XYZ file of C-alpha atoms in Angstrom:
640
model
C -13.178 -15.721 -20.657
C -12.927 -18.417 -23.336
C -11.247 -21.764 -22.677
C -7.471 -21.493 -22.715
C -7.302 -17.691 -22.690
C -5.061 -15.872 -20.208
C -6.445 -12.401 -20.906
C -9.718 -10.882 -22.059
C -11.193 -7.472 -22.815
C -12.112 -7.063 -19.144
C -8.738 -8.081 -17.683
C -7.297 -5.508 -15.278
C -3.822 -5.240 -13.791
C -1.913 -3.758 -10.884
C 1.250 -2.023 -12.070
C 4.224 -2.270 -9.704
C 6.881 0.487 -9.743
C 5.379 3.420 -11.623
C 6.567 3.934 -15.202
C 4.564 6.572 -17.027
C 5.256 5.495 -20.616
C 4.305 1.789 -20.467
C 1.187 2.560 -18.419
C 0.087 5.241 -20.860
C 0.753 2.834 -23.728
C -1.492 0.264 -22.064
C -4.251 2.839 -21.676
C -3.849 4.031 -25.271
C -4.083 0.409 -26.421
C -7.261 0.028 -24.340
C -8.792 3.010 -26.085
C -7.659 1.734 -29.464
C -9.400 -1.586 -28.787
C -12.617 0.032 -27.597
C -12.352 -1.174 -24.001
C -14.942 0.293 -21.665
C -12.666 0.248 -18.607
C -8.918 0.936 -18.320
C -6.736 -2.163 -18.015
C -4.688 -0.562 -15.210
C -6.754 -0.652 -12.008
C -4.052 0.634 -9.666
C -0.381 1.519 -9.312
C 1.917 0.340 -6.529
C 4.912 2.660 -6.152
C 7.690 3.139 -3.547
C 7.019 6.016 -1.204
C 3.918 7.200 -3.058
C 0.236 7.269 -2.270
C -2.729 9.079 -3.751
C -3.590 9.250 -7.431
C -1.720 9.429 -10.722
C -3.309 11.342 -13.582
C -3.176 9.638 -16.985
C -5.176 9.659 -20.198
C -7.790 7.169 -21.325
C -8.355 8.417 -24.836
C -9.485 12.042 -24.555
C -10.534 11.618 -20.930
C -8.087 12.232 -18.095
C -8.455 9.673 -15.318
C -7.053 9.345 -11.794
C -5.540 5.926 -11.086
C -5.082 5.095 -7.375
C -1.463 4.860 -6.200
C -0.548 2.628 -3.247
C 2.675 2.417 -1.269
C 5.055 -0.165 -2.713
C 6.450 -1.867 0.358
C 5.818 -5.592 0.188
C 3.370 -5.683 3.174
C 1.130 -3.157 1.367
C 0.755 -5.299 -1.764
C -2.003 -7.186 0.040
C -3.824 -3.936 0.765
C -3.563 -2.864 -2.885
C -4.890 -6.216 -4.090
C -7.767 -5.991 -1.622
C -8.572 -2.487 -2.848
C -8.740 -3.716 -6.457
C -10.307 -7.198 -6.396
C -10.975 -7.154 -10.157
C -7.256 -6.854 -10.957
C -5.886 -10.374 -11.474
C -2.655 -9.507 -13.337
C 0.429 -8.133 -11.545
C 2.849 -6.315 -13.875
C 6.168 -6.033 -12.074
C 8.591 -3.344 -13.260
C 10.783 -3.633 -10.150
C 14.547 -3.974 -10.555
C 16.164 -7.421 -10.505
C 17.100 -6.791 -6.856
C 13.512 -6.517 -5.588
C 11.481 -8.209 -8.320
C 11.441 -11.616 -6.627
C 10.137 -10.440 -3.240
C 7.392 -8.271 -4.717
C 6.410 -10.986 -7.212
C 6.129 -13.598 -4.450
C 4.009 -11.223 -2.375
C 1.708 -10.799 -5.374
C 1.490 -14.542 -6.084
C 0.335 -15.103 -2.508
C -2.693 -12.869 -3.022
C -5.863 -14.824 -3.881
C -6.941 -12.240 -6.448
C -3.730 -12.405 -8.505
C -3.705 -15.002 -11.286
C -0.827 -13.842 -13.534
C 2.505 -12.199 -12.634
C 4.679 -10.685 -15.372
C 8.292 -9.950 -14.353
C 10.004 -7.475 -16.676
C 13.422 -7.326 -14.977
C 16.350 -9.223 -16.436
C 18.910 -10.887 -14.191
C 16.655 -12.015 -11.347
C 18.672 -14.552 -9.297
C 17.990 -18.074 -10.534
C 17.272 -19.413 -7.047
C 14.589 -16.738 -6.580
C 13.053 -17.505 -9.958
C 12.895 -21.230 -9.154
C 11.011 -20.440 -5.931
C 8.537 -18.269 -7.836
C 7.995 -21.001 -10.412
C 7.490 -23.660 -7.737
C 4.985 -21.547 -5.835
C 3.083 -20.647 -9.005
C 2.948 -24.266 -10.101
C 1.688 -25.424 -6.705
C -1.024 -22.766 -6.657
C -2.183 -22.950 -10.276
C -0.906 -19.497 -11.165
C 0.989 -18.045 -14.126
C 4.432 -16.440 -14.217
C 5.600 -14.672 -17.380
C 9.313 -13.811 -17.285
C 11.704 -12.801 -15.864
C 13.324 -10.793 -18.685
C 10.071 -10.511 -20.604
C 8.383 -7.698 -22.422
C 5.107 -9.409 -21.493
C 2.288 -10.446 -23.753
C -0.724 -9.259 -25.677
C -4.169 -10.441 -26.638
C -5.070 -8.502 -29.742
C -8.039 -6.221 -29.265
C -8.226 -6.952 -25.540
C -5.213 -6.504 -23.230
C -1.478 -5.960 -23.306
C 1.288 -5.902 -20.729
C 3.382 -2.747 -20.453
C 5.517 -2.020 -23.504
C 4.487 -5.118 -25.454
C 4.321 -4.302 -29.196
C 5.943 -0.900 -28.699
C 4.422 2.340 -29.908
C 0.848 2.934 -31.001
C 2.128 3.263 -34.587
C 3.564 -0.260 -34.341
C 0.337 -1.605 -32.850
C -1.755 -0.120 -35.635
C 0.677 -1.330 -38.289
C 0.547 -4.842 -36.827
C -3.282 -4.665 -36.544
C -3.149 -5.611 -32.886
C -6.230 -3.529 -32.102
C -8.379 -6.457 -33.286
C -7.894 -10.243 -32.999
C -6.468 -12.358 -35.799
C -6.027 -16.108 -36.149
C -2.394 -16.682 -35.130
C -1.152 -17.764 -31.719
C 2.452 -16.609 -31.264
C 5.015 -17.471 -28.610
C 8.548 -16.141 -28.408
C 11.407 -17.025 -26.140
C 13.635 -14.247 -27.476
C 12.482 -10.824 -26.393
C 15.597 -8.658 -26.705
C 17.181 -7.223 -29.793
C 19.996 -9.442 -31.028
C 21.405 -10.912 -34.222
C 19.058 -12.946 -36.360
C 19.826 -16.411 -37.596
C 22.230 -15.140 -40.242
C 24.073 -13.010 -37.664
C 23.236 -9.873 -39.604
C 21.550 -6.933 -37.925
C 17.987 -7.005 -39.183
C 16.678 -3.657 -40.443
C 13.222 -3.491 -38.950
C 10.741 -1.720 -41.223
C 9.169 0.125 -38.294
C 10.127 2.038 -35.173
C 11.544 -0.303 -32.588
C 12.868 -0.021 -29.050
C 15.108 -2.445 -27.219
C 12.906 -2.378 -24.146
C 9.797 -3.387 -26.073
C 10.948 -6.757 -27.405
C 12.775 -6.464 -30.723
C 12.271 -9.956 -32.129
C 8.719 -10.250 -30.799
C 7.812 -6.931 -32.422
C 9.420 -8.032 -35.687
C 7.305 -11.188 -35.728
C 4.121 -9.267 -34.904
C 4.863 -7.140 -37.947
C 5.777 -10.115 -40.106
C 2.655 -12.059 -39.149
C 0.448 -9.016 -39.831
C 1.915 -8.674 -43.331
C 1.146 -12.238 -44.435
C -1.833 -13.306 -42.276
C -4.875 -11.727 -40.676
C -2.765 -10.995 -37.586
C -2.110 -12.108 -34.046
C -4.774 -13.470 -31.720
C -2.371 -13.712 -28.796
C 1.365 -13.268 -28.389
C 3.460 -14.199 -25.354
C 7.147 -13.415 -24.805
C 8.003 -15.858 -22.062
C 11.305 -14.325 -20.979
C 14.938 -14.652 -21.822
C 16.540 -15.559 -18.487
C 17.866 -19.045 -17.841
C 14.847 -19.940 -15.676
C 11.881 -17.908 -16.895
C 8.372 -18.739 -15.741
C 7.848 -20.846 -18.828
C 8.383 -23.943 -16.655
C 4.903 -23.386 -15.290
C 3.227 -21.119 -17.766
C 4.074 -23.315 -20.715
C 5.752 -26.419 -19.284
C 9.124 -26.191 -21.014
C 8.840 -23.300 -23.402
C 6.186 -23.659 -26.109
C 4.509 -26.915 -25.106
C 1.693 -25.720 -22.877
C 1.182 -22.501 -24.832
C 0.933 -24.545 -27.986
C -1.447 -26.991 -26.301
C -3.441 -24.053 -24.982
C -3.574 -22.492 -28.435
C -4.742 -25.875 -29.691
C -7.822 -25.452 -27.460
C -8.468 -21.772 -28.215
C -10.970 -21.827 -31.075
C -10.065 -18.462 -32.668
C -6.408 -19.592 -32.971
C -6.081 -21.447 -36.264
C -2.290 -21.722 -36.478
C 0.681 -21.408 -34.152
C 3.941 -19.530 -34.736
C 6.903 -20.258 -32.467
C 10.160 -18.289 -32.258
C 12.789 -20.055 -30.173
C 16.489 -19.581 -29.671
C 19.583 -21.614 -29.013
C 20.230 -22.755 -25.460
C 18.192 -25.020 -23.228
C 16.012 -27.912 -24.340
C 12.566 -26.406 -23.961
C 11.700 -26.766 -27.638
C 11.987 -30.550 -27.406
C 8.826 -30.752 -25.302
C 7.032 -29.215 -28.273
C 8.704 -31.806 -30.510
C 7.296 -34.611 -28.339
C 3.817 -33.058 -28.319
C 3.849 -32.892 -32.115
C 5.010 -36.526 -32.408
C 2.261 -37.673 -30.041
C -0.408 -35.839 -32.028
C -1.390 -33.552 -29.146
C -1.359 -30.543 -31.454
C -3.548 -30.692 -34.538
C -3.124 -27.099 -35.720
C -0.315 -26.046 -38.077
C 2.881 -25.039 -36.272
C 5.413 -22.806 -38.007
C 8.624 -22.569 -36.005
C 12.105 -21.145 -36.156
C 14.925 -21.371 -33.616
C 17.308 -18.430 -33.979
C 21.020 -18.509 -33.339
C 22.213 -20.727 -36.212
C 25.224 -18.472 -36.610
C 26.658 -19.635 -33.276
C 28.647 -22.348 -35.072
C 30.660 -19.664 -36.825
C 32.282 -18.744 -33.511
C 35.114 -20.763 -32.033
C 33.924 -20.369 -28.441
C 30.549 -20.370 -26.713
C 28.514 -17.250 -27.501
C 25.695 -15.706 -25.469
C 23.166 -13.733 -27.494
C 21.318 -10.872 -25.817
C 20.422 -12.435 -22.471
C 21.331 -15.202 -20.067
C 19.253 -17.955 -21.650
C 20.534 -17.458 -25.194
C 23.627 -19.657 -25.198
C 24.166 -23.207 -26.252
C 25.335 -25.843 -23.815
C 25.941 -28.598 -26.375
C 24.936 -29.860 -29.804
C 21.419 -30.741 -28.722
C 20.894 -27.150 -27.570
C 22.057 -25.673 -30.859
C 19.618 -23.879 -33.117
C 20.313 -26.335 -35.983
C 19.490 -29.401 -33.872
C 16.269 -27.886 -32.552
C 15.121 -26.763 -35.982
C 15.727 -30.225 -37.411
C 13.896 -31.922 -34.540
C 10.897 -29.647 -34.994
C 10.945 -30.276 -38.743
C 11.084 -34.042 -38.244
C 8.151 -33.845 -35.794
C 5.925 -32.190 -38.370
C 6.336 -28.464 -37.725
C 6.909 -26.197 -40.686
C 10.506 -25.020 -40.281
C 12.070 -22.778 -42.960
C 15.683 -23.017 -44.069
C 16.520 -19.562 -42.692
C 15.023 -16.693 -40.762
C 14.612 -14.827 -44.039
C 12.292 -17.620 -45.223
C 10.263 -17.564 -41.992
C 7.786 -14.995 -43.349
C 7.154 -17.058 -46.479
C 6.557 -20.211 -44.443
C 4.010 -18.410 -42.248
C 2.245 -17.056 -45.333
C 2.123 -20.445 -47.012
C 0.604 -22.111 -43.919
C -1.963 -19.351 -43.532
C -2.952 -19.337 -47.198
C -3.492 -23.092 -47.065
C -5.897 -22.709 -44.137
C -7.793 -20.031 -46.048
C -8.052 -22.311 -49.087
C -9.363 -25.125 -46.901
C -12.030 -22.803 -45.513
C -10.695 -23.028 -41.962
C -10.102 -19.286 -41.782
C -12.675 -16.714 -42.795
C -11.782 -13.131 -43.556
C -11.482 -10.878 -40.497
C -13.747 -7.878 -40.630
C -11.434 -4.896 -40.737
C -12.202 -2.014 -38.414
C -10.819 1.482 -38.324
C -9.268 2.116 -34.910
C -10.090 5.404 -33.200
C -7.621 8.263 -33.302
C -5.472 8.523 -30.183
C -5.462 12.200 -29.126
C -2.066 13.829 -29.345
C -0.460 15.249 -26.232
C -0.452 18.972 -25.620
C 3.164 19.683 -26.559
C 2.697 17.921 -29.920
C -0.842 18.933 -30.827
C -1.027 22.533 -29.618
C -0.498 23.956 -33.114
C -2.926 21.590 -34.799
C -5.671 22.090 -32.235
C -5.779 18.407 -31.223
C -5.272 19.018 -27.524
C -5.977 17.124 -24.331
C -5.175 19.452 -21.470
C -4.432 18.019 -18.004
C -6.620 18.928 -15.059
C -5.170 20.652 -12.017
C -7.338 19.286 -9.218
C -8.465 15.795 -8.195
C -11.745 15.527 -6.276
C -13.257 12.323 -4.921
C -15.912 13.655 -2.506
C -18.358 15.612 -4.650
C -19.423 16.090 -8.254
C -21.467 18.996 -9.653
C -21.403 18.018 -13.333
C -24.817 16.362 -13.462
C -28.321 17.713 -13.002
C -27.643 18.146 -9.292
C -24.598 18.028 -7.023
C -23.714 14.681 -5.454
C -21.865 14.045 -2.197
C -19.716 10.901 -2.463
C -22.006 9.720 -5.230
C -25.246 10.434 -3.329
C -27.452 13.033 -5.098
C -28.583 16.053 -3.093
C -32.237 15.179 -3.621
C -31.673 11.733 -2.145
C -30.084 13.259 0.959
C -33.098 15.506 1.507
C -35.691 12.853 0.650
C -34.168 10.396 3.119
C -34.283 13.004 5.870
C -30.525 12.851 6.445
C -28.870 15.418 8.687
C -25.645 17.372 8.989
C -23.912 14.341 10.481
C -24.794 12.312 7.411
C -23.433 15.013 5.104
C -20.192 15.074 7.096
C -20.125 11.283 6.843
C -20.275 11.497 3.021
C -17.942 14.449 2.488
C -15.324 13.600 5.125
C -15.379 9.814 5.235
C -16.746 9.100 1.721
C -19.281 6.591 3.020
C -22.659 6.492 4.755
C -22.046 5.812 8.442
C -24.694 4.234 10.685
C -27.169 6.618 12.260
C -25.648 6.361 15.747
C -22.326 7.529 14.270
C -23.796 10.538 12.489
C -25.867 11.378 15.575
C -22.683 11.352 17.664
C -21.071 13.751 15.184
C -24.055 16.082 15.505
C -23.887 15.942 19.315
C -20.176 16.852 19.193
C -20.983 19.835 16.989
C -23.737 21.010 19.329
C -21.620 20.611 22.475
C -18.558 22.323 21.008
C -20.323 25.140 19.143
C -19.448 27.704 21.813
C -17.913 28.026 25.250
C -18.619 31.625 26.143
C -16.925 34.944 25.251
C -13.872 34.508 27.460
C -12.020 31.707 25.644
C -9.279 32.802 23.282
C -11.087 32.063 20.020
C -14.238 33.970 20.956
C -12.160 36.800 22.421
C -10.216 37.271 19.191
C -13.373 37.188 17.095
C -15.077 39.773 19.342
C -12.070 42.120 19.201
C -11.879 41.802 15.406
C -15.617 42.325 14.907
C -15.493 45.440 17.120
C -12.683 46.746 14.921
C -15.218 46.873 12.095
C -13.886 43.898 10.169
C -16.144 41.675 8.078
C -17.566 38.278 9.010
C -14.849 36.168 7.371
C -12.003 38.176 8.939
C -13.621 37.983 12.368
C -14.225 34.251 12.004
C -10.689 33.522 10.842
C -9.103 35.555 13.646
C -10.856 33.283 16.143
C -10.121 30.072 14.250
C -6.412 30.898 14.172
C -6.227 30.513 17.949
C -7.220 26.828 17.711
C -4.208 24.657 18.399
C -2.599 22.443 21.014
C -3.604 24.838 23.863
C -7.119 25.594 22.697
C -9.458 23.077 21.077
C -6.814 21.471 18.895
C -5.880 18.596 21.154
C -8.514 16.134 19.923
C -6.265 14.512 17.319
C -3.352 14.303 19.763
C -5.609 12.847 22.451
C -6.855 10.191 20.022
C -3.343 9.453 18.808
C -1.800 9.013 22.248
C -4.732 7.090 23.751
C -4.798 4.751 20.769
C -1.064 4.133 20.854
C -1.076 3.458 24.586
C -4.108 1.167 24.476
C -2.906 -0.752 21.411
C 0.485 -1.295 23.055
C -1.174 -2.564 26.229
C 0.202 0.164 28.525
C -1.426 0.573 31.933
C -2.633 4.099 32.776
C 0.355 4.397 35.141
C 2.834 3.384 32.430
C 1.232 5.692 29.904
C 1.099 8.801 32.100
C 4.566 8.321 33.563
C 6.106 7.733 30.116
C 4.530 10.989 28.910
C 5.882 12.732 31.993
C 9.408 11.502 31.272
C 9.122 12.876 27.738
C 7.966 16.225 29.089
C 4.621 15.956 27.263
C 1.317 16.795 28.873
C -1.310 14.129 28.248
C -3.645 15.605 25.587
C -7.286 15.433 26.579
C -6.523 15.550 30.319
C -6.828 18.711 32.416
C -9.084 21.761 32.622
C -8.638 25.301 33.915
C -12.057 25.331 35.619
C -13.446 21.801 35.902
C -12.407 19.504 38.754
C -12.906 15.938 39.871
C -15.921 17.028 41.906
C -17.199 19.341 39.158
C -17.019 17.377 35.928
C -17.536 18.828 32.469
C -21.202 18.227 31.637
C -20.297 17.874 27.938
C -18.038 14.930 28.714
C -20.766 13.203 30.721
C -23.306 13.638 27.893
C -20.920 12.175 25.310
C -20.043 9.220 27.506
C -23.689 8.508 28.284
C -24.616 8.499 24.581
C -21.689 6.259 23.647
C -22.384 3.690 26.362
C -25.994 3.467 25.171
C -25.344 3.329 21.422
C -21.786 2.273 20.559
C -21.021 -1.437 20.106
C -17.736 -0.963 21.960
C -16.187 1.839 24.028
C -12.791 0.326 24.812
C -10.831 3.498 24.078
C -13.184 5.668 26.122
C -12.960 3.288 29.091
C -9.185 3.403 28.797
C -9.318 7.223 28.854
C -11.493 7.048 31.999
C -8.910 4.775 33.645
C -6.207 7.309 32.751
C -8.368 10.059 34.290
C -8.722 8.041 37.501
C -4.940 7.874 37.759
C -4.341 11.560 36.917
C -6.963 12.673 39.452
C -4.867 10.963 42.115
C -2.158 13.476 41.178
C -4.254 16.643 40.958
C -7.980 17.439 41.171
C -7.997 19.446 37.910
C -6.548 16.621 35.773
C -9.952 15.531 34.554
C -10.871 14.107 31.160
C -11.815 17.173 29.136
C -14.013 17.432 26.044
C -11.004 17.008 23.714
C -10.083 13.728 25.374
C -13.694 12.530 25.404
C -14.237 13.250 21.708
C -10.836 11.851 20.749
C -11.275 8.544 22.561
C -14.918 8.131 21.528
C -14.175 8.860 17.899
C -11.655 6.023 17.997
C -14.452 3.784 19.291
C -16.741 5.051 16.530
C -14.201 4.291 13.790
C -13.141 0.920 15.184
C -16.572 -0.231 16.304
C -18.403 0.598 13.074
C -16.384 -2.032 11.188
C -16.190 0.303 8.189
C -12.561 1.421 8.551
C -9.262 -0.429 8.377
C -6.508 0.187 10.910
C -4.563 2.083 8.263
C -7.589 4.284 7.521
C -8.097 5.039 11.214
C -4.460 6.071 11.587
C -4.777 8.254 8.487
C -7.959 9.919 9.759
C -6.285 10.811 13.038
C -3.052 11.870 11.306
C -4.710 14.147 8.756
C -6.639 16.067 11.429
C -10.243 14.923 10.978
C -11.015 15.151 14.682
C -9.654 18.668 15.090
C -11.702 19.454 12.008
C -14.793 18.519 13.963
C -13.922 21.130 16.615
C -13.143 23.741 13.957
C -16.496 23.103 12.281
C -18.402 23.239 15.559
C -16.669 26.307 16.986
C -17.181 28.211 13.715
C -20.894 28.284 14.603
C -20.182 30.065 17.890
C -17.584 32.430 16.424
C -20.026 33.499 13.705
C -22.580 34.047 16.472
C -20.182 36.281 18.402
C -19.478 38.306 15.271
C -23.167 38.901 14.642
C -23.727 39.637 18.348
C -21.092 42.410 18.436
C -22.320 43.977 15.207
C -25.941 43.815 16.296
C -25.003 45.526 19.584
C -22.979 48.105 17.633
C -20.036 47.684 19.986
C -17.180 50.204 19.588
C -13.481 49.472 19.031
C -12.140 47.379 21.872
C -9.224 48.693 23.927
C -7.751 46.614 26.701
C -7.765 48.424 30.074
C -4.425 49.577 31.499
C -5.161 48.127 34.905
C -5.240 44.638 33.368
C -1.645 44.927 32.112
C 1.516 44.418 34.131
C 3.998 47.042 32.944
C 7.513 46.076 33.838
C 11.099 46.512 32.692
């Protein structure tokens, strides 16, 4: 990034509080500018997680969505370390808290606050923190900013038609800063008829100046709308309105002249006056302070937003314009003459050879949306499925980005494939070996358990393999093989809360809940489940830590004092050891571990393993040509 620049063609942002239109406009601008990567890295939205489908030119992309509560902003920033801009579309009630949370993240460099009416005390705190930590705040009450041909914030510059008309898809030579971002009366107090489509939310006066500058110069290099509230972030970003932006533009080589649009109210423009008098700015400055019509009113008038009102003669538009003129800025006699003044300054620079002609480029065509383009054939149809675990579009399928051939060539096993497809990462060998052991030990448990029984009955009824398999799988639940997730969940909660085995078991008893993972219909304290012993032996020899398993063993010791059949069963062993696998590997966050347990990954391991045995029972019955099964009468209690 060049000296003095805030944004570049690689800048990426996190977008807070999902708004489809401004995000899509950012992505369309990216495509228009020929960016290789989308400028929106992630979305933070209340009550939402997953992915949001949007368009990047013709291609539909999935942008990650993170929960929007303030504590999760850190997680979102960690997930997207390349995003250094935080675009905050929260309401004025929550904008301050979320903006402060973003400023405290080491990866965030710029925060843009769109909301108008953020409490002044909150804004002052944001400004102070940003100033102390060398960060940038744009706003509140801002439409944002734009670097032509590189990056734009939200709705800046409005529609794609406006952007093309203003030639913002490629950089020009003008640095522009505006304090006034909302539609309001111009300096003559007449409603200005904009010659292009305009929207109040996209910065009326800023858009008008983009258009004006494009008509009489080679266009904008960068434009910033600092915000219209009484205390916008200008106090840090630009040290009293235009001063630091103007000084920054003075150091940005592609910027050859500076255009400033101020407004009545406040004294920010006077810092620019002092900089001009002291010779700190050596590039032409063309400025206009709007609101000259305020003198026509008998009482104080506020224009558009909180900051646009005069608090005395020195804050009037006339006084500011005269001060800027006296300091050496080019200040026209009216807003209507502003365009001519900009043109004259630009033409002079061209004549002096300080500006060379910009090579014009033809921007690419933005594909039309389906409902508009269906008749013309220019269609981009949305996809219906998002997949992040595998891709079959290349020469060979890939699991989590790993080609099939690589999996085979490296000699990876089923555990490694599960690692890629379930956890989307390559786990250490001891982890994948543990997964394989679980599959082997849980593949079957004889013909008498409910799952195998159902499969056998279905197969003997002449049903096909899939029907027989499914009939057995449907028996898996809290009473048969489906307690692994619950065992992991309860053991984890108890251990993390520091409960003793006594406290844990007795609290479950009071709730009327049996402890998942404890108890067996056949095994006893003096006849342990061999599968449990094998799993524990492997874990103690290979895992870096088995704290959850040891806690489960302590719980078993207590429950055995109650009854001899309350042993740690295979569900409890797998559940507790899988917690140790996830936590000990160092490859999962606490939130990811909770999600894995909550979604049902561990029960999935039992389902996968037992499917092997159920398929075996199906083949066994068909191979033996067993007839239709009928349950014997003597095994039924008939009663009224």
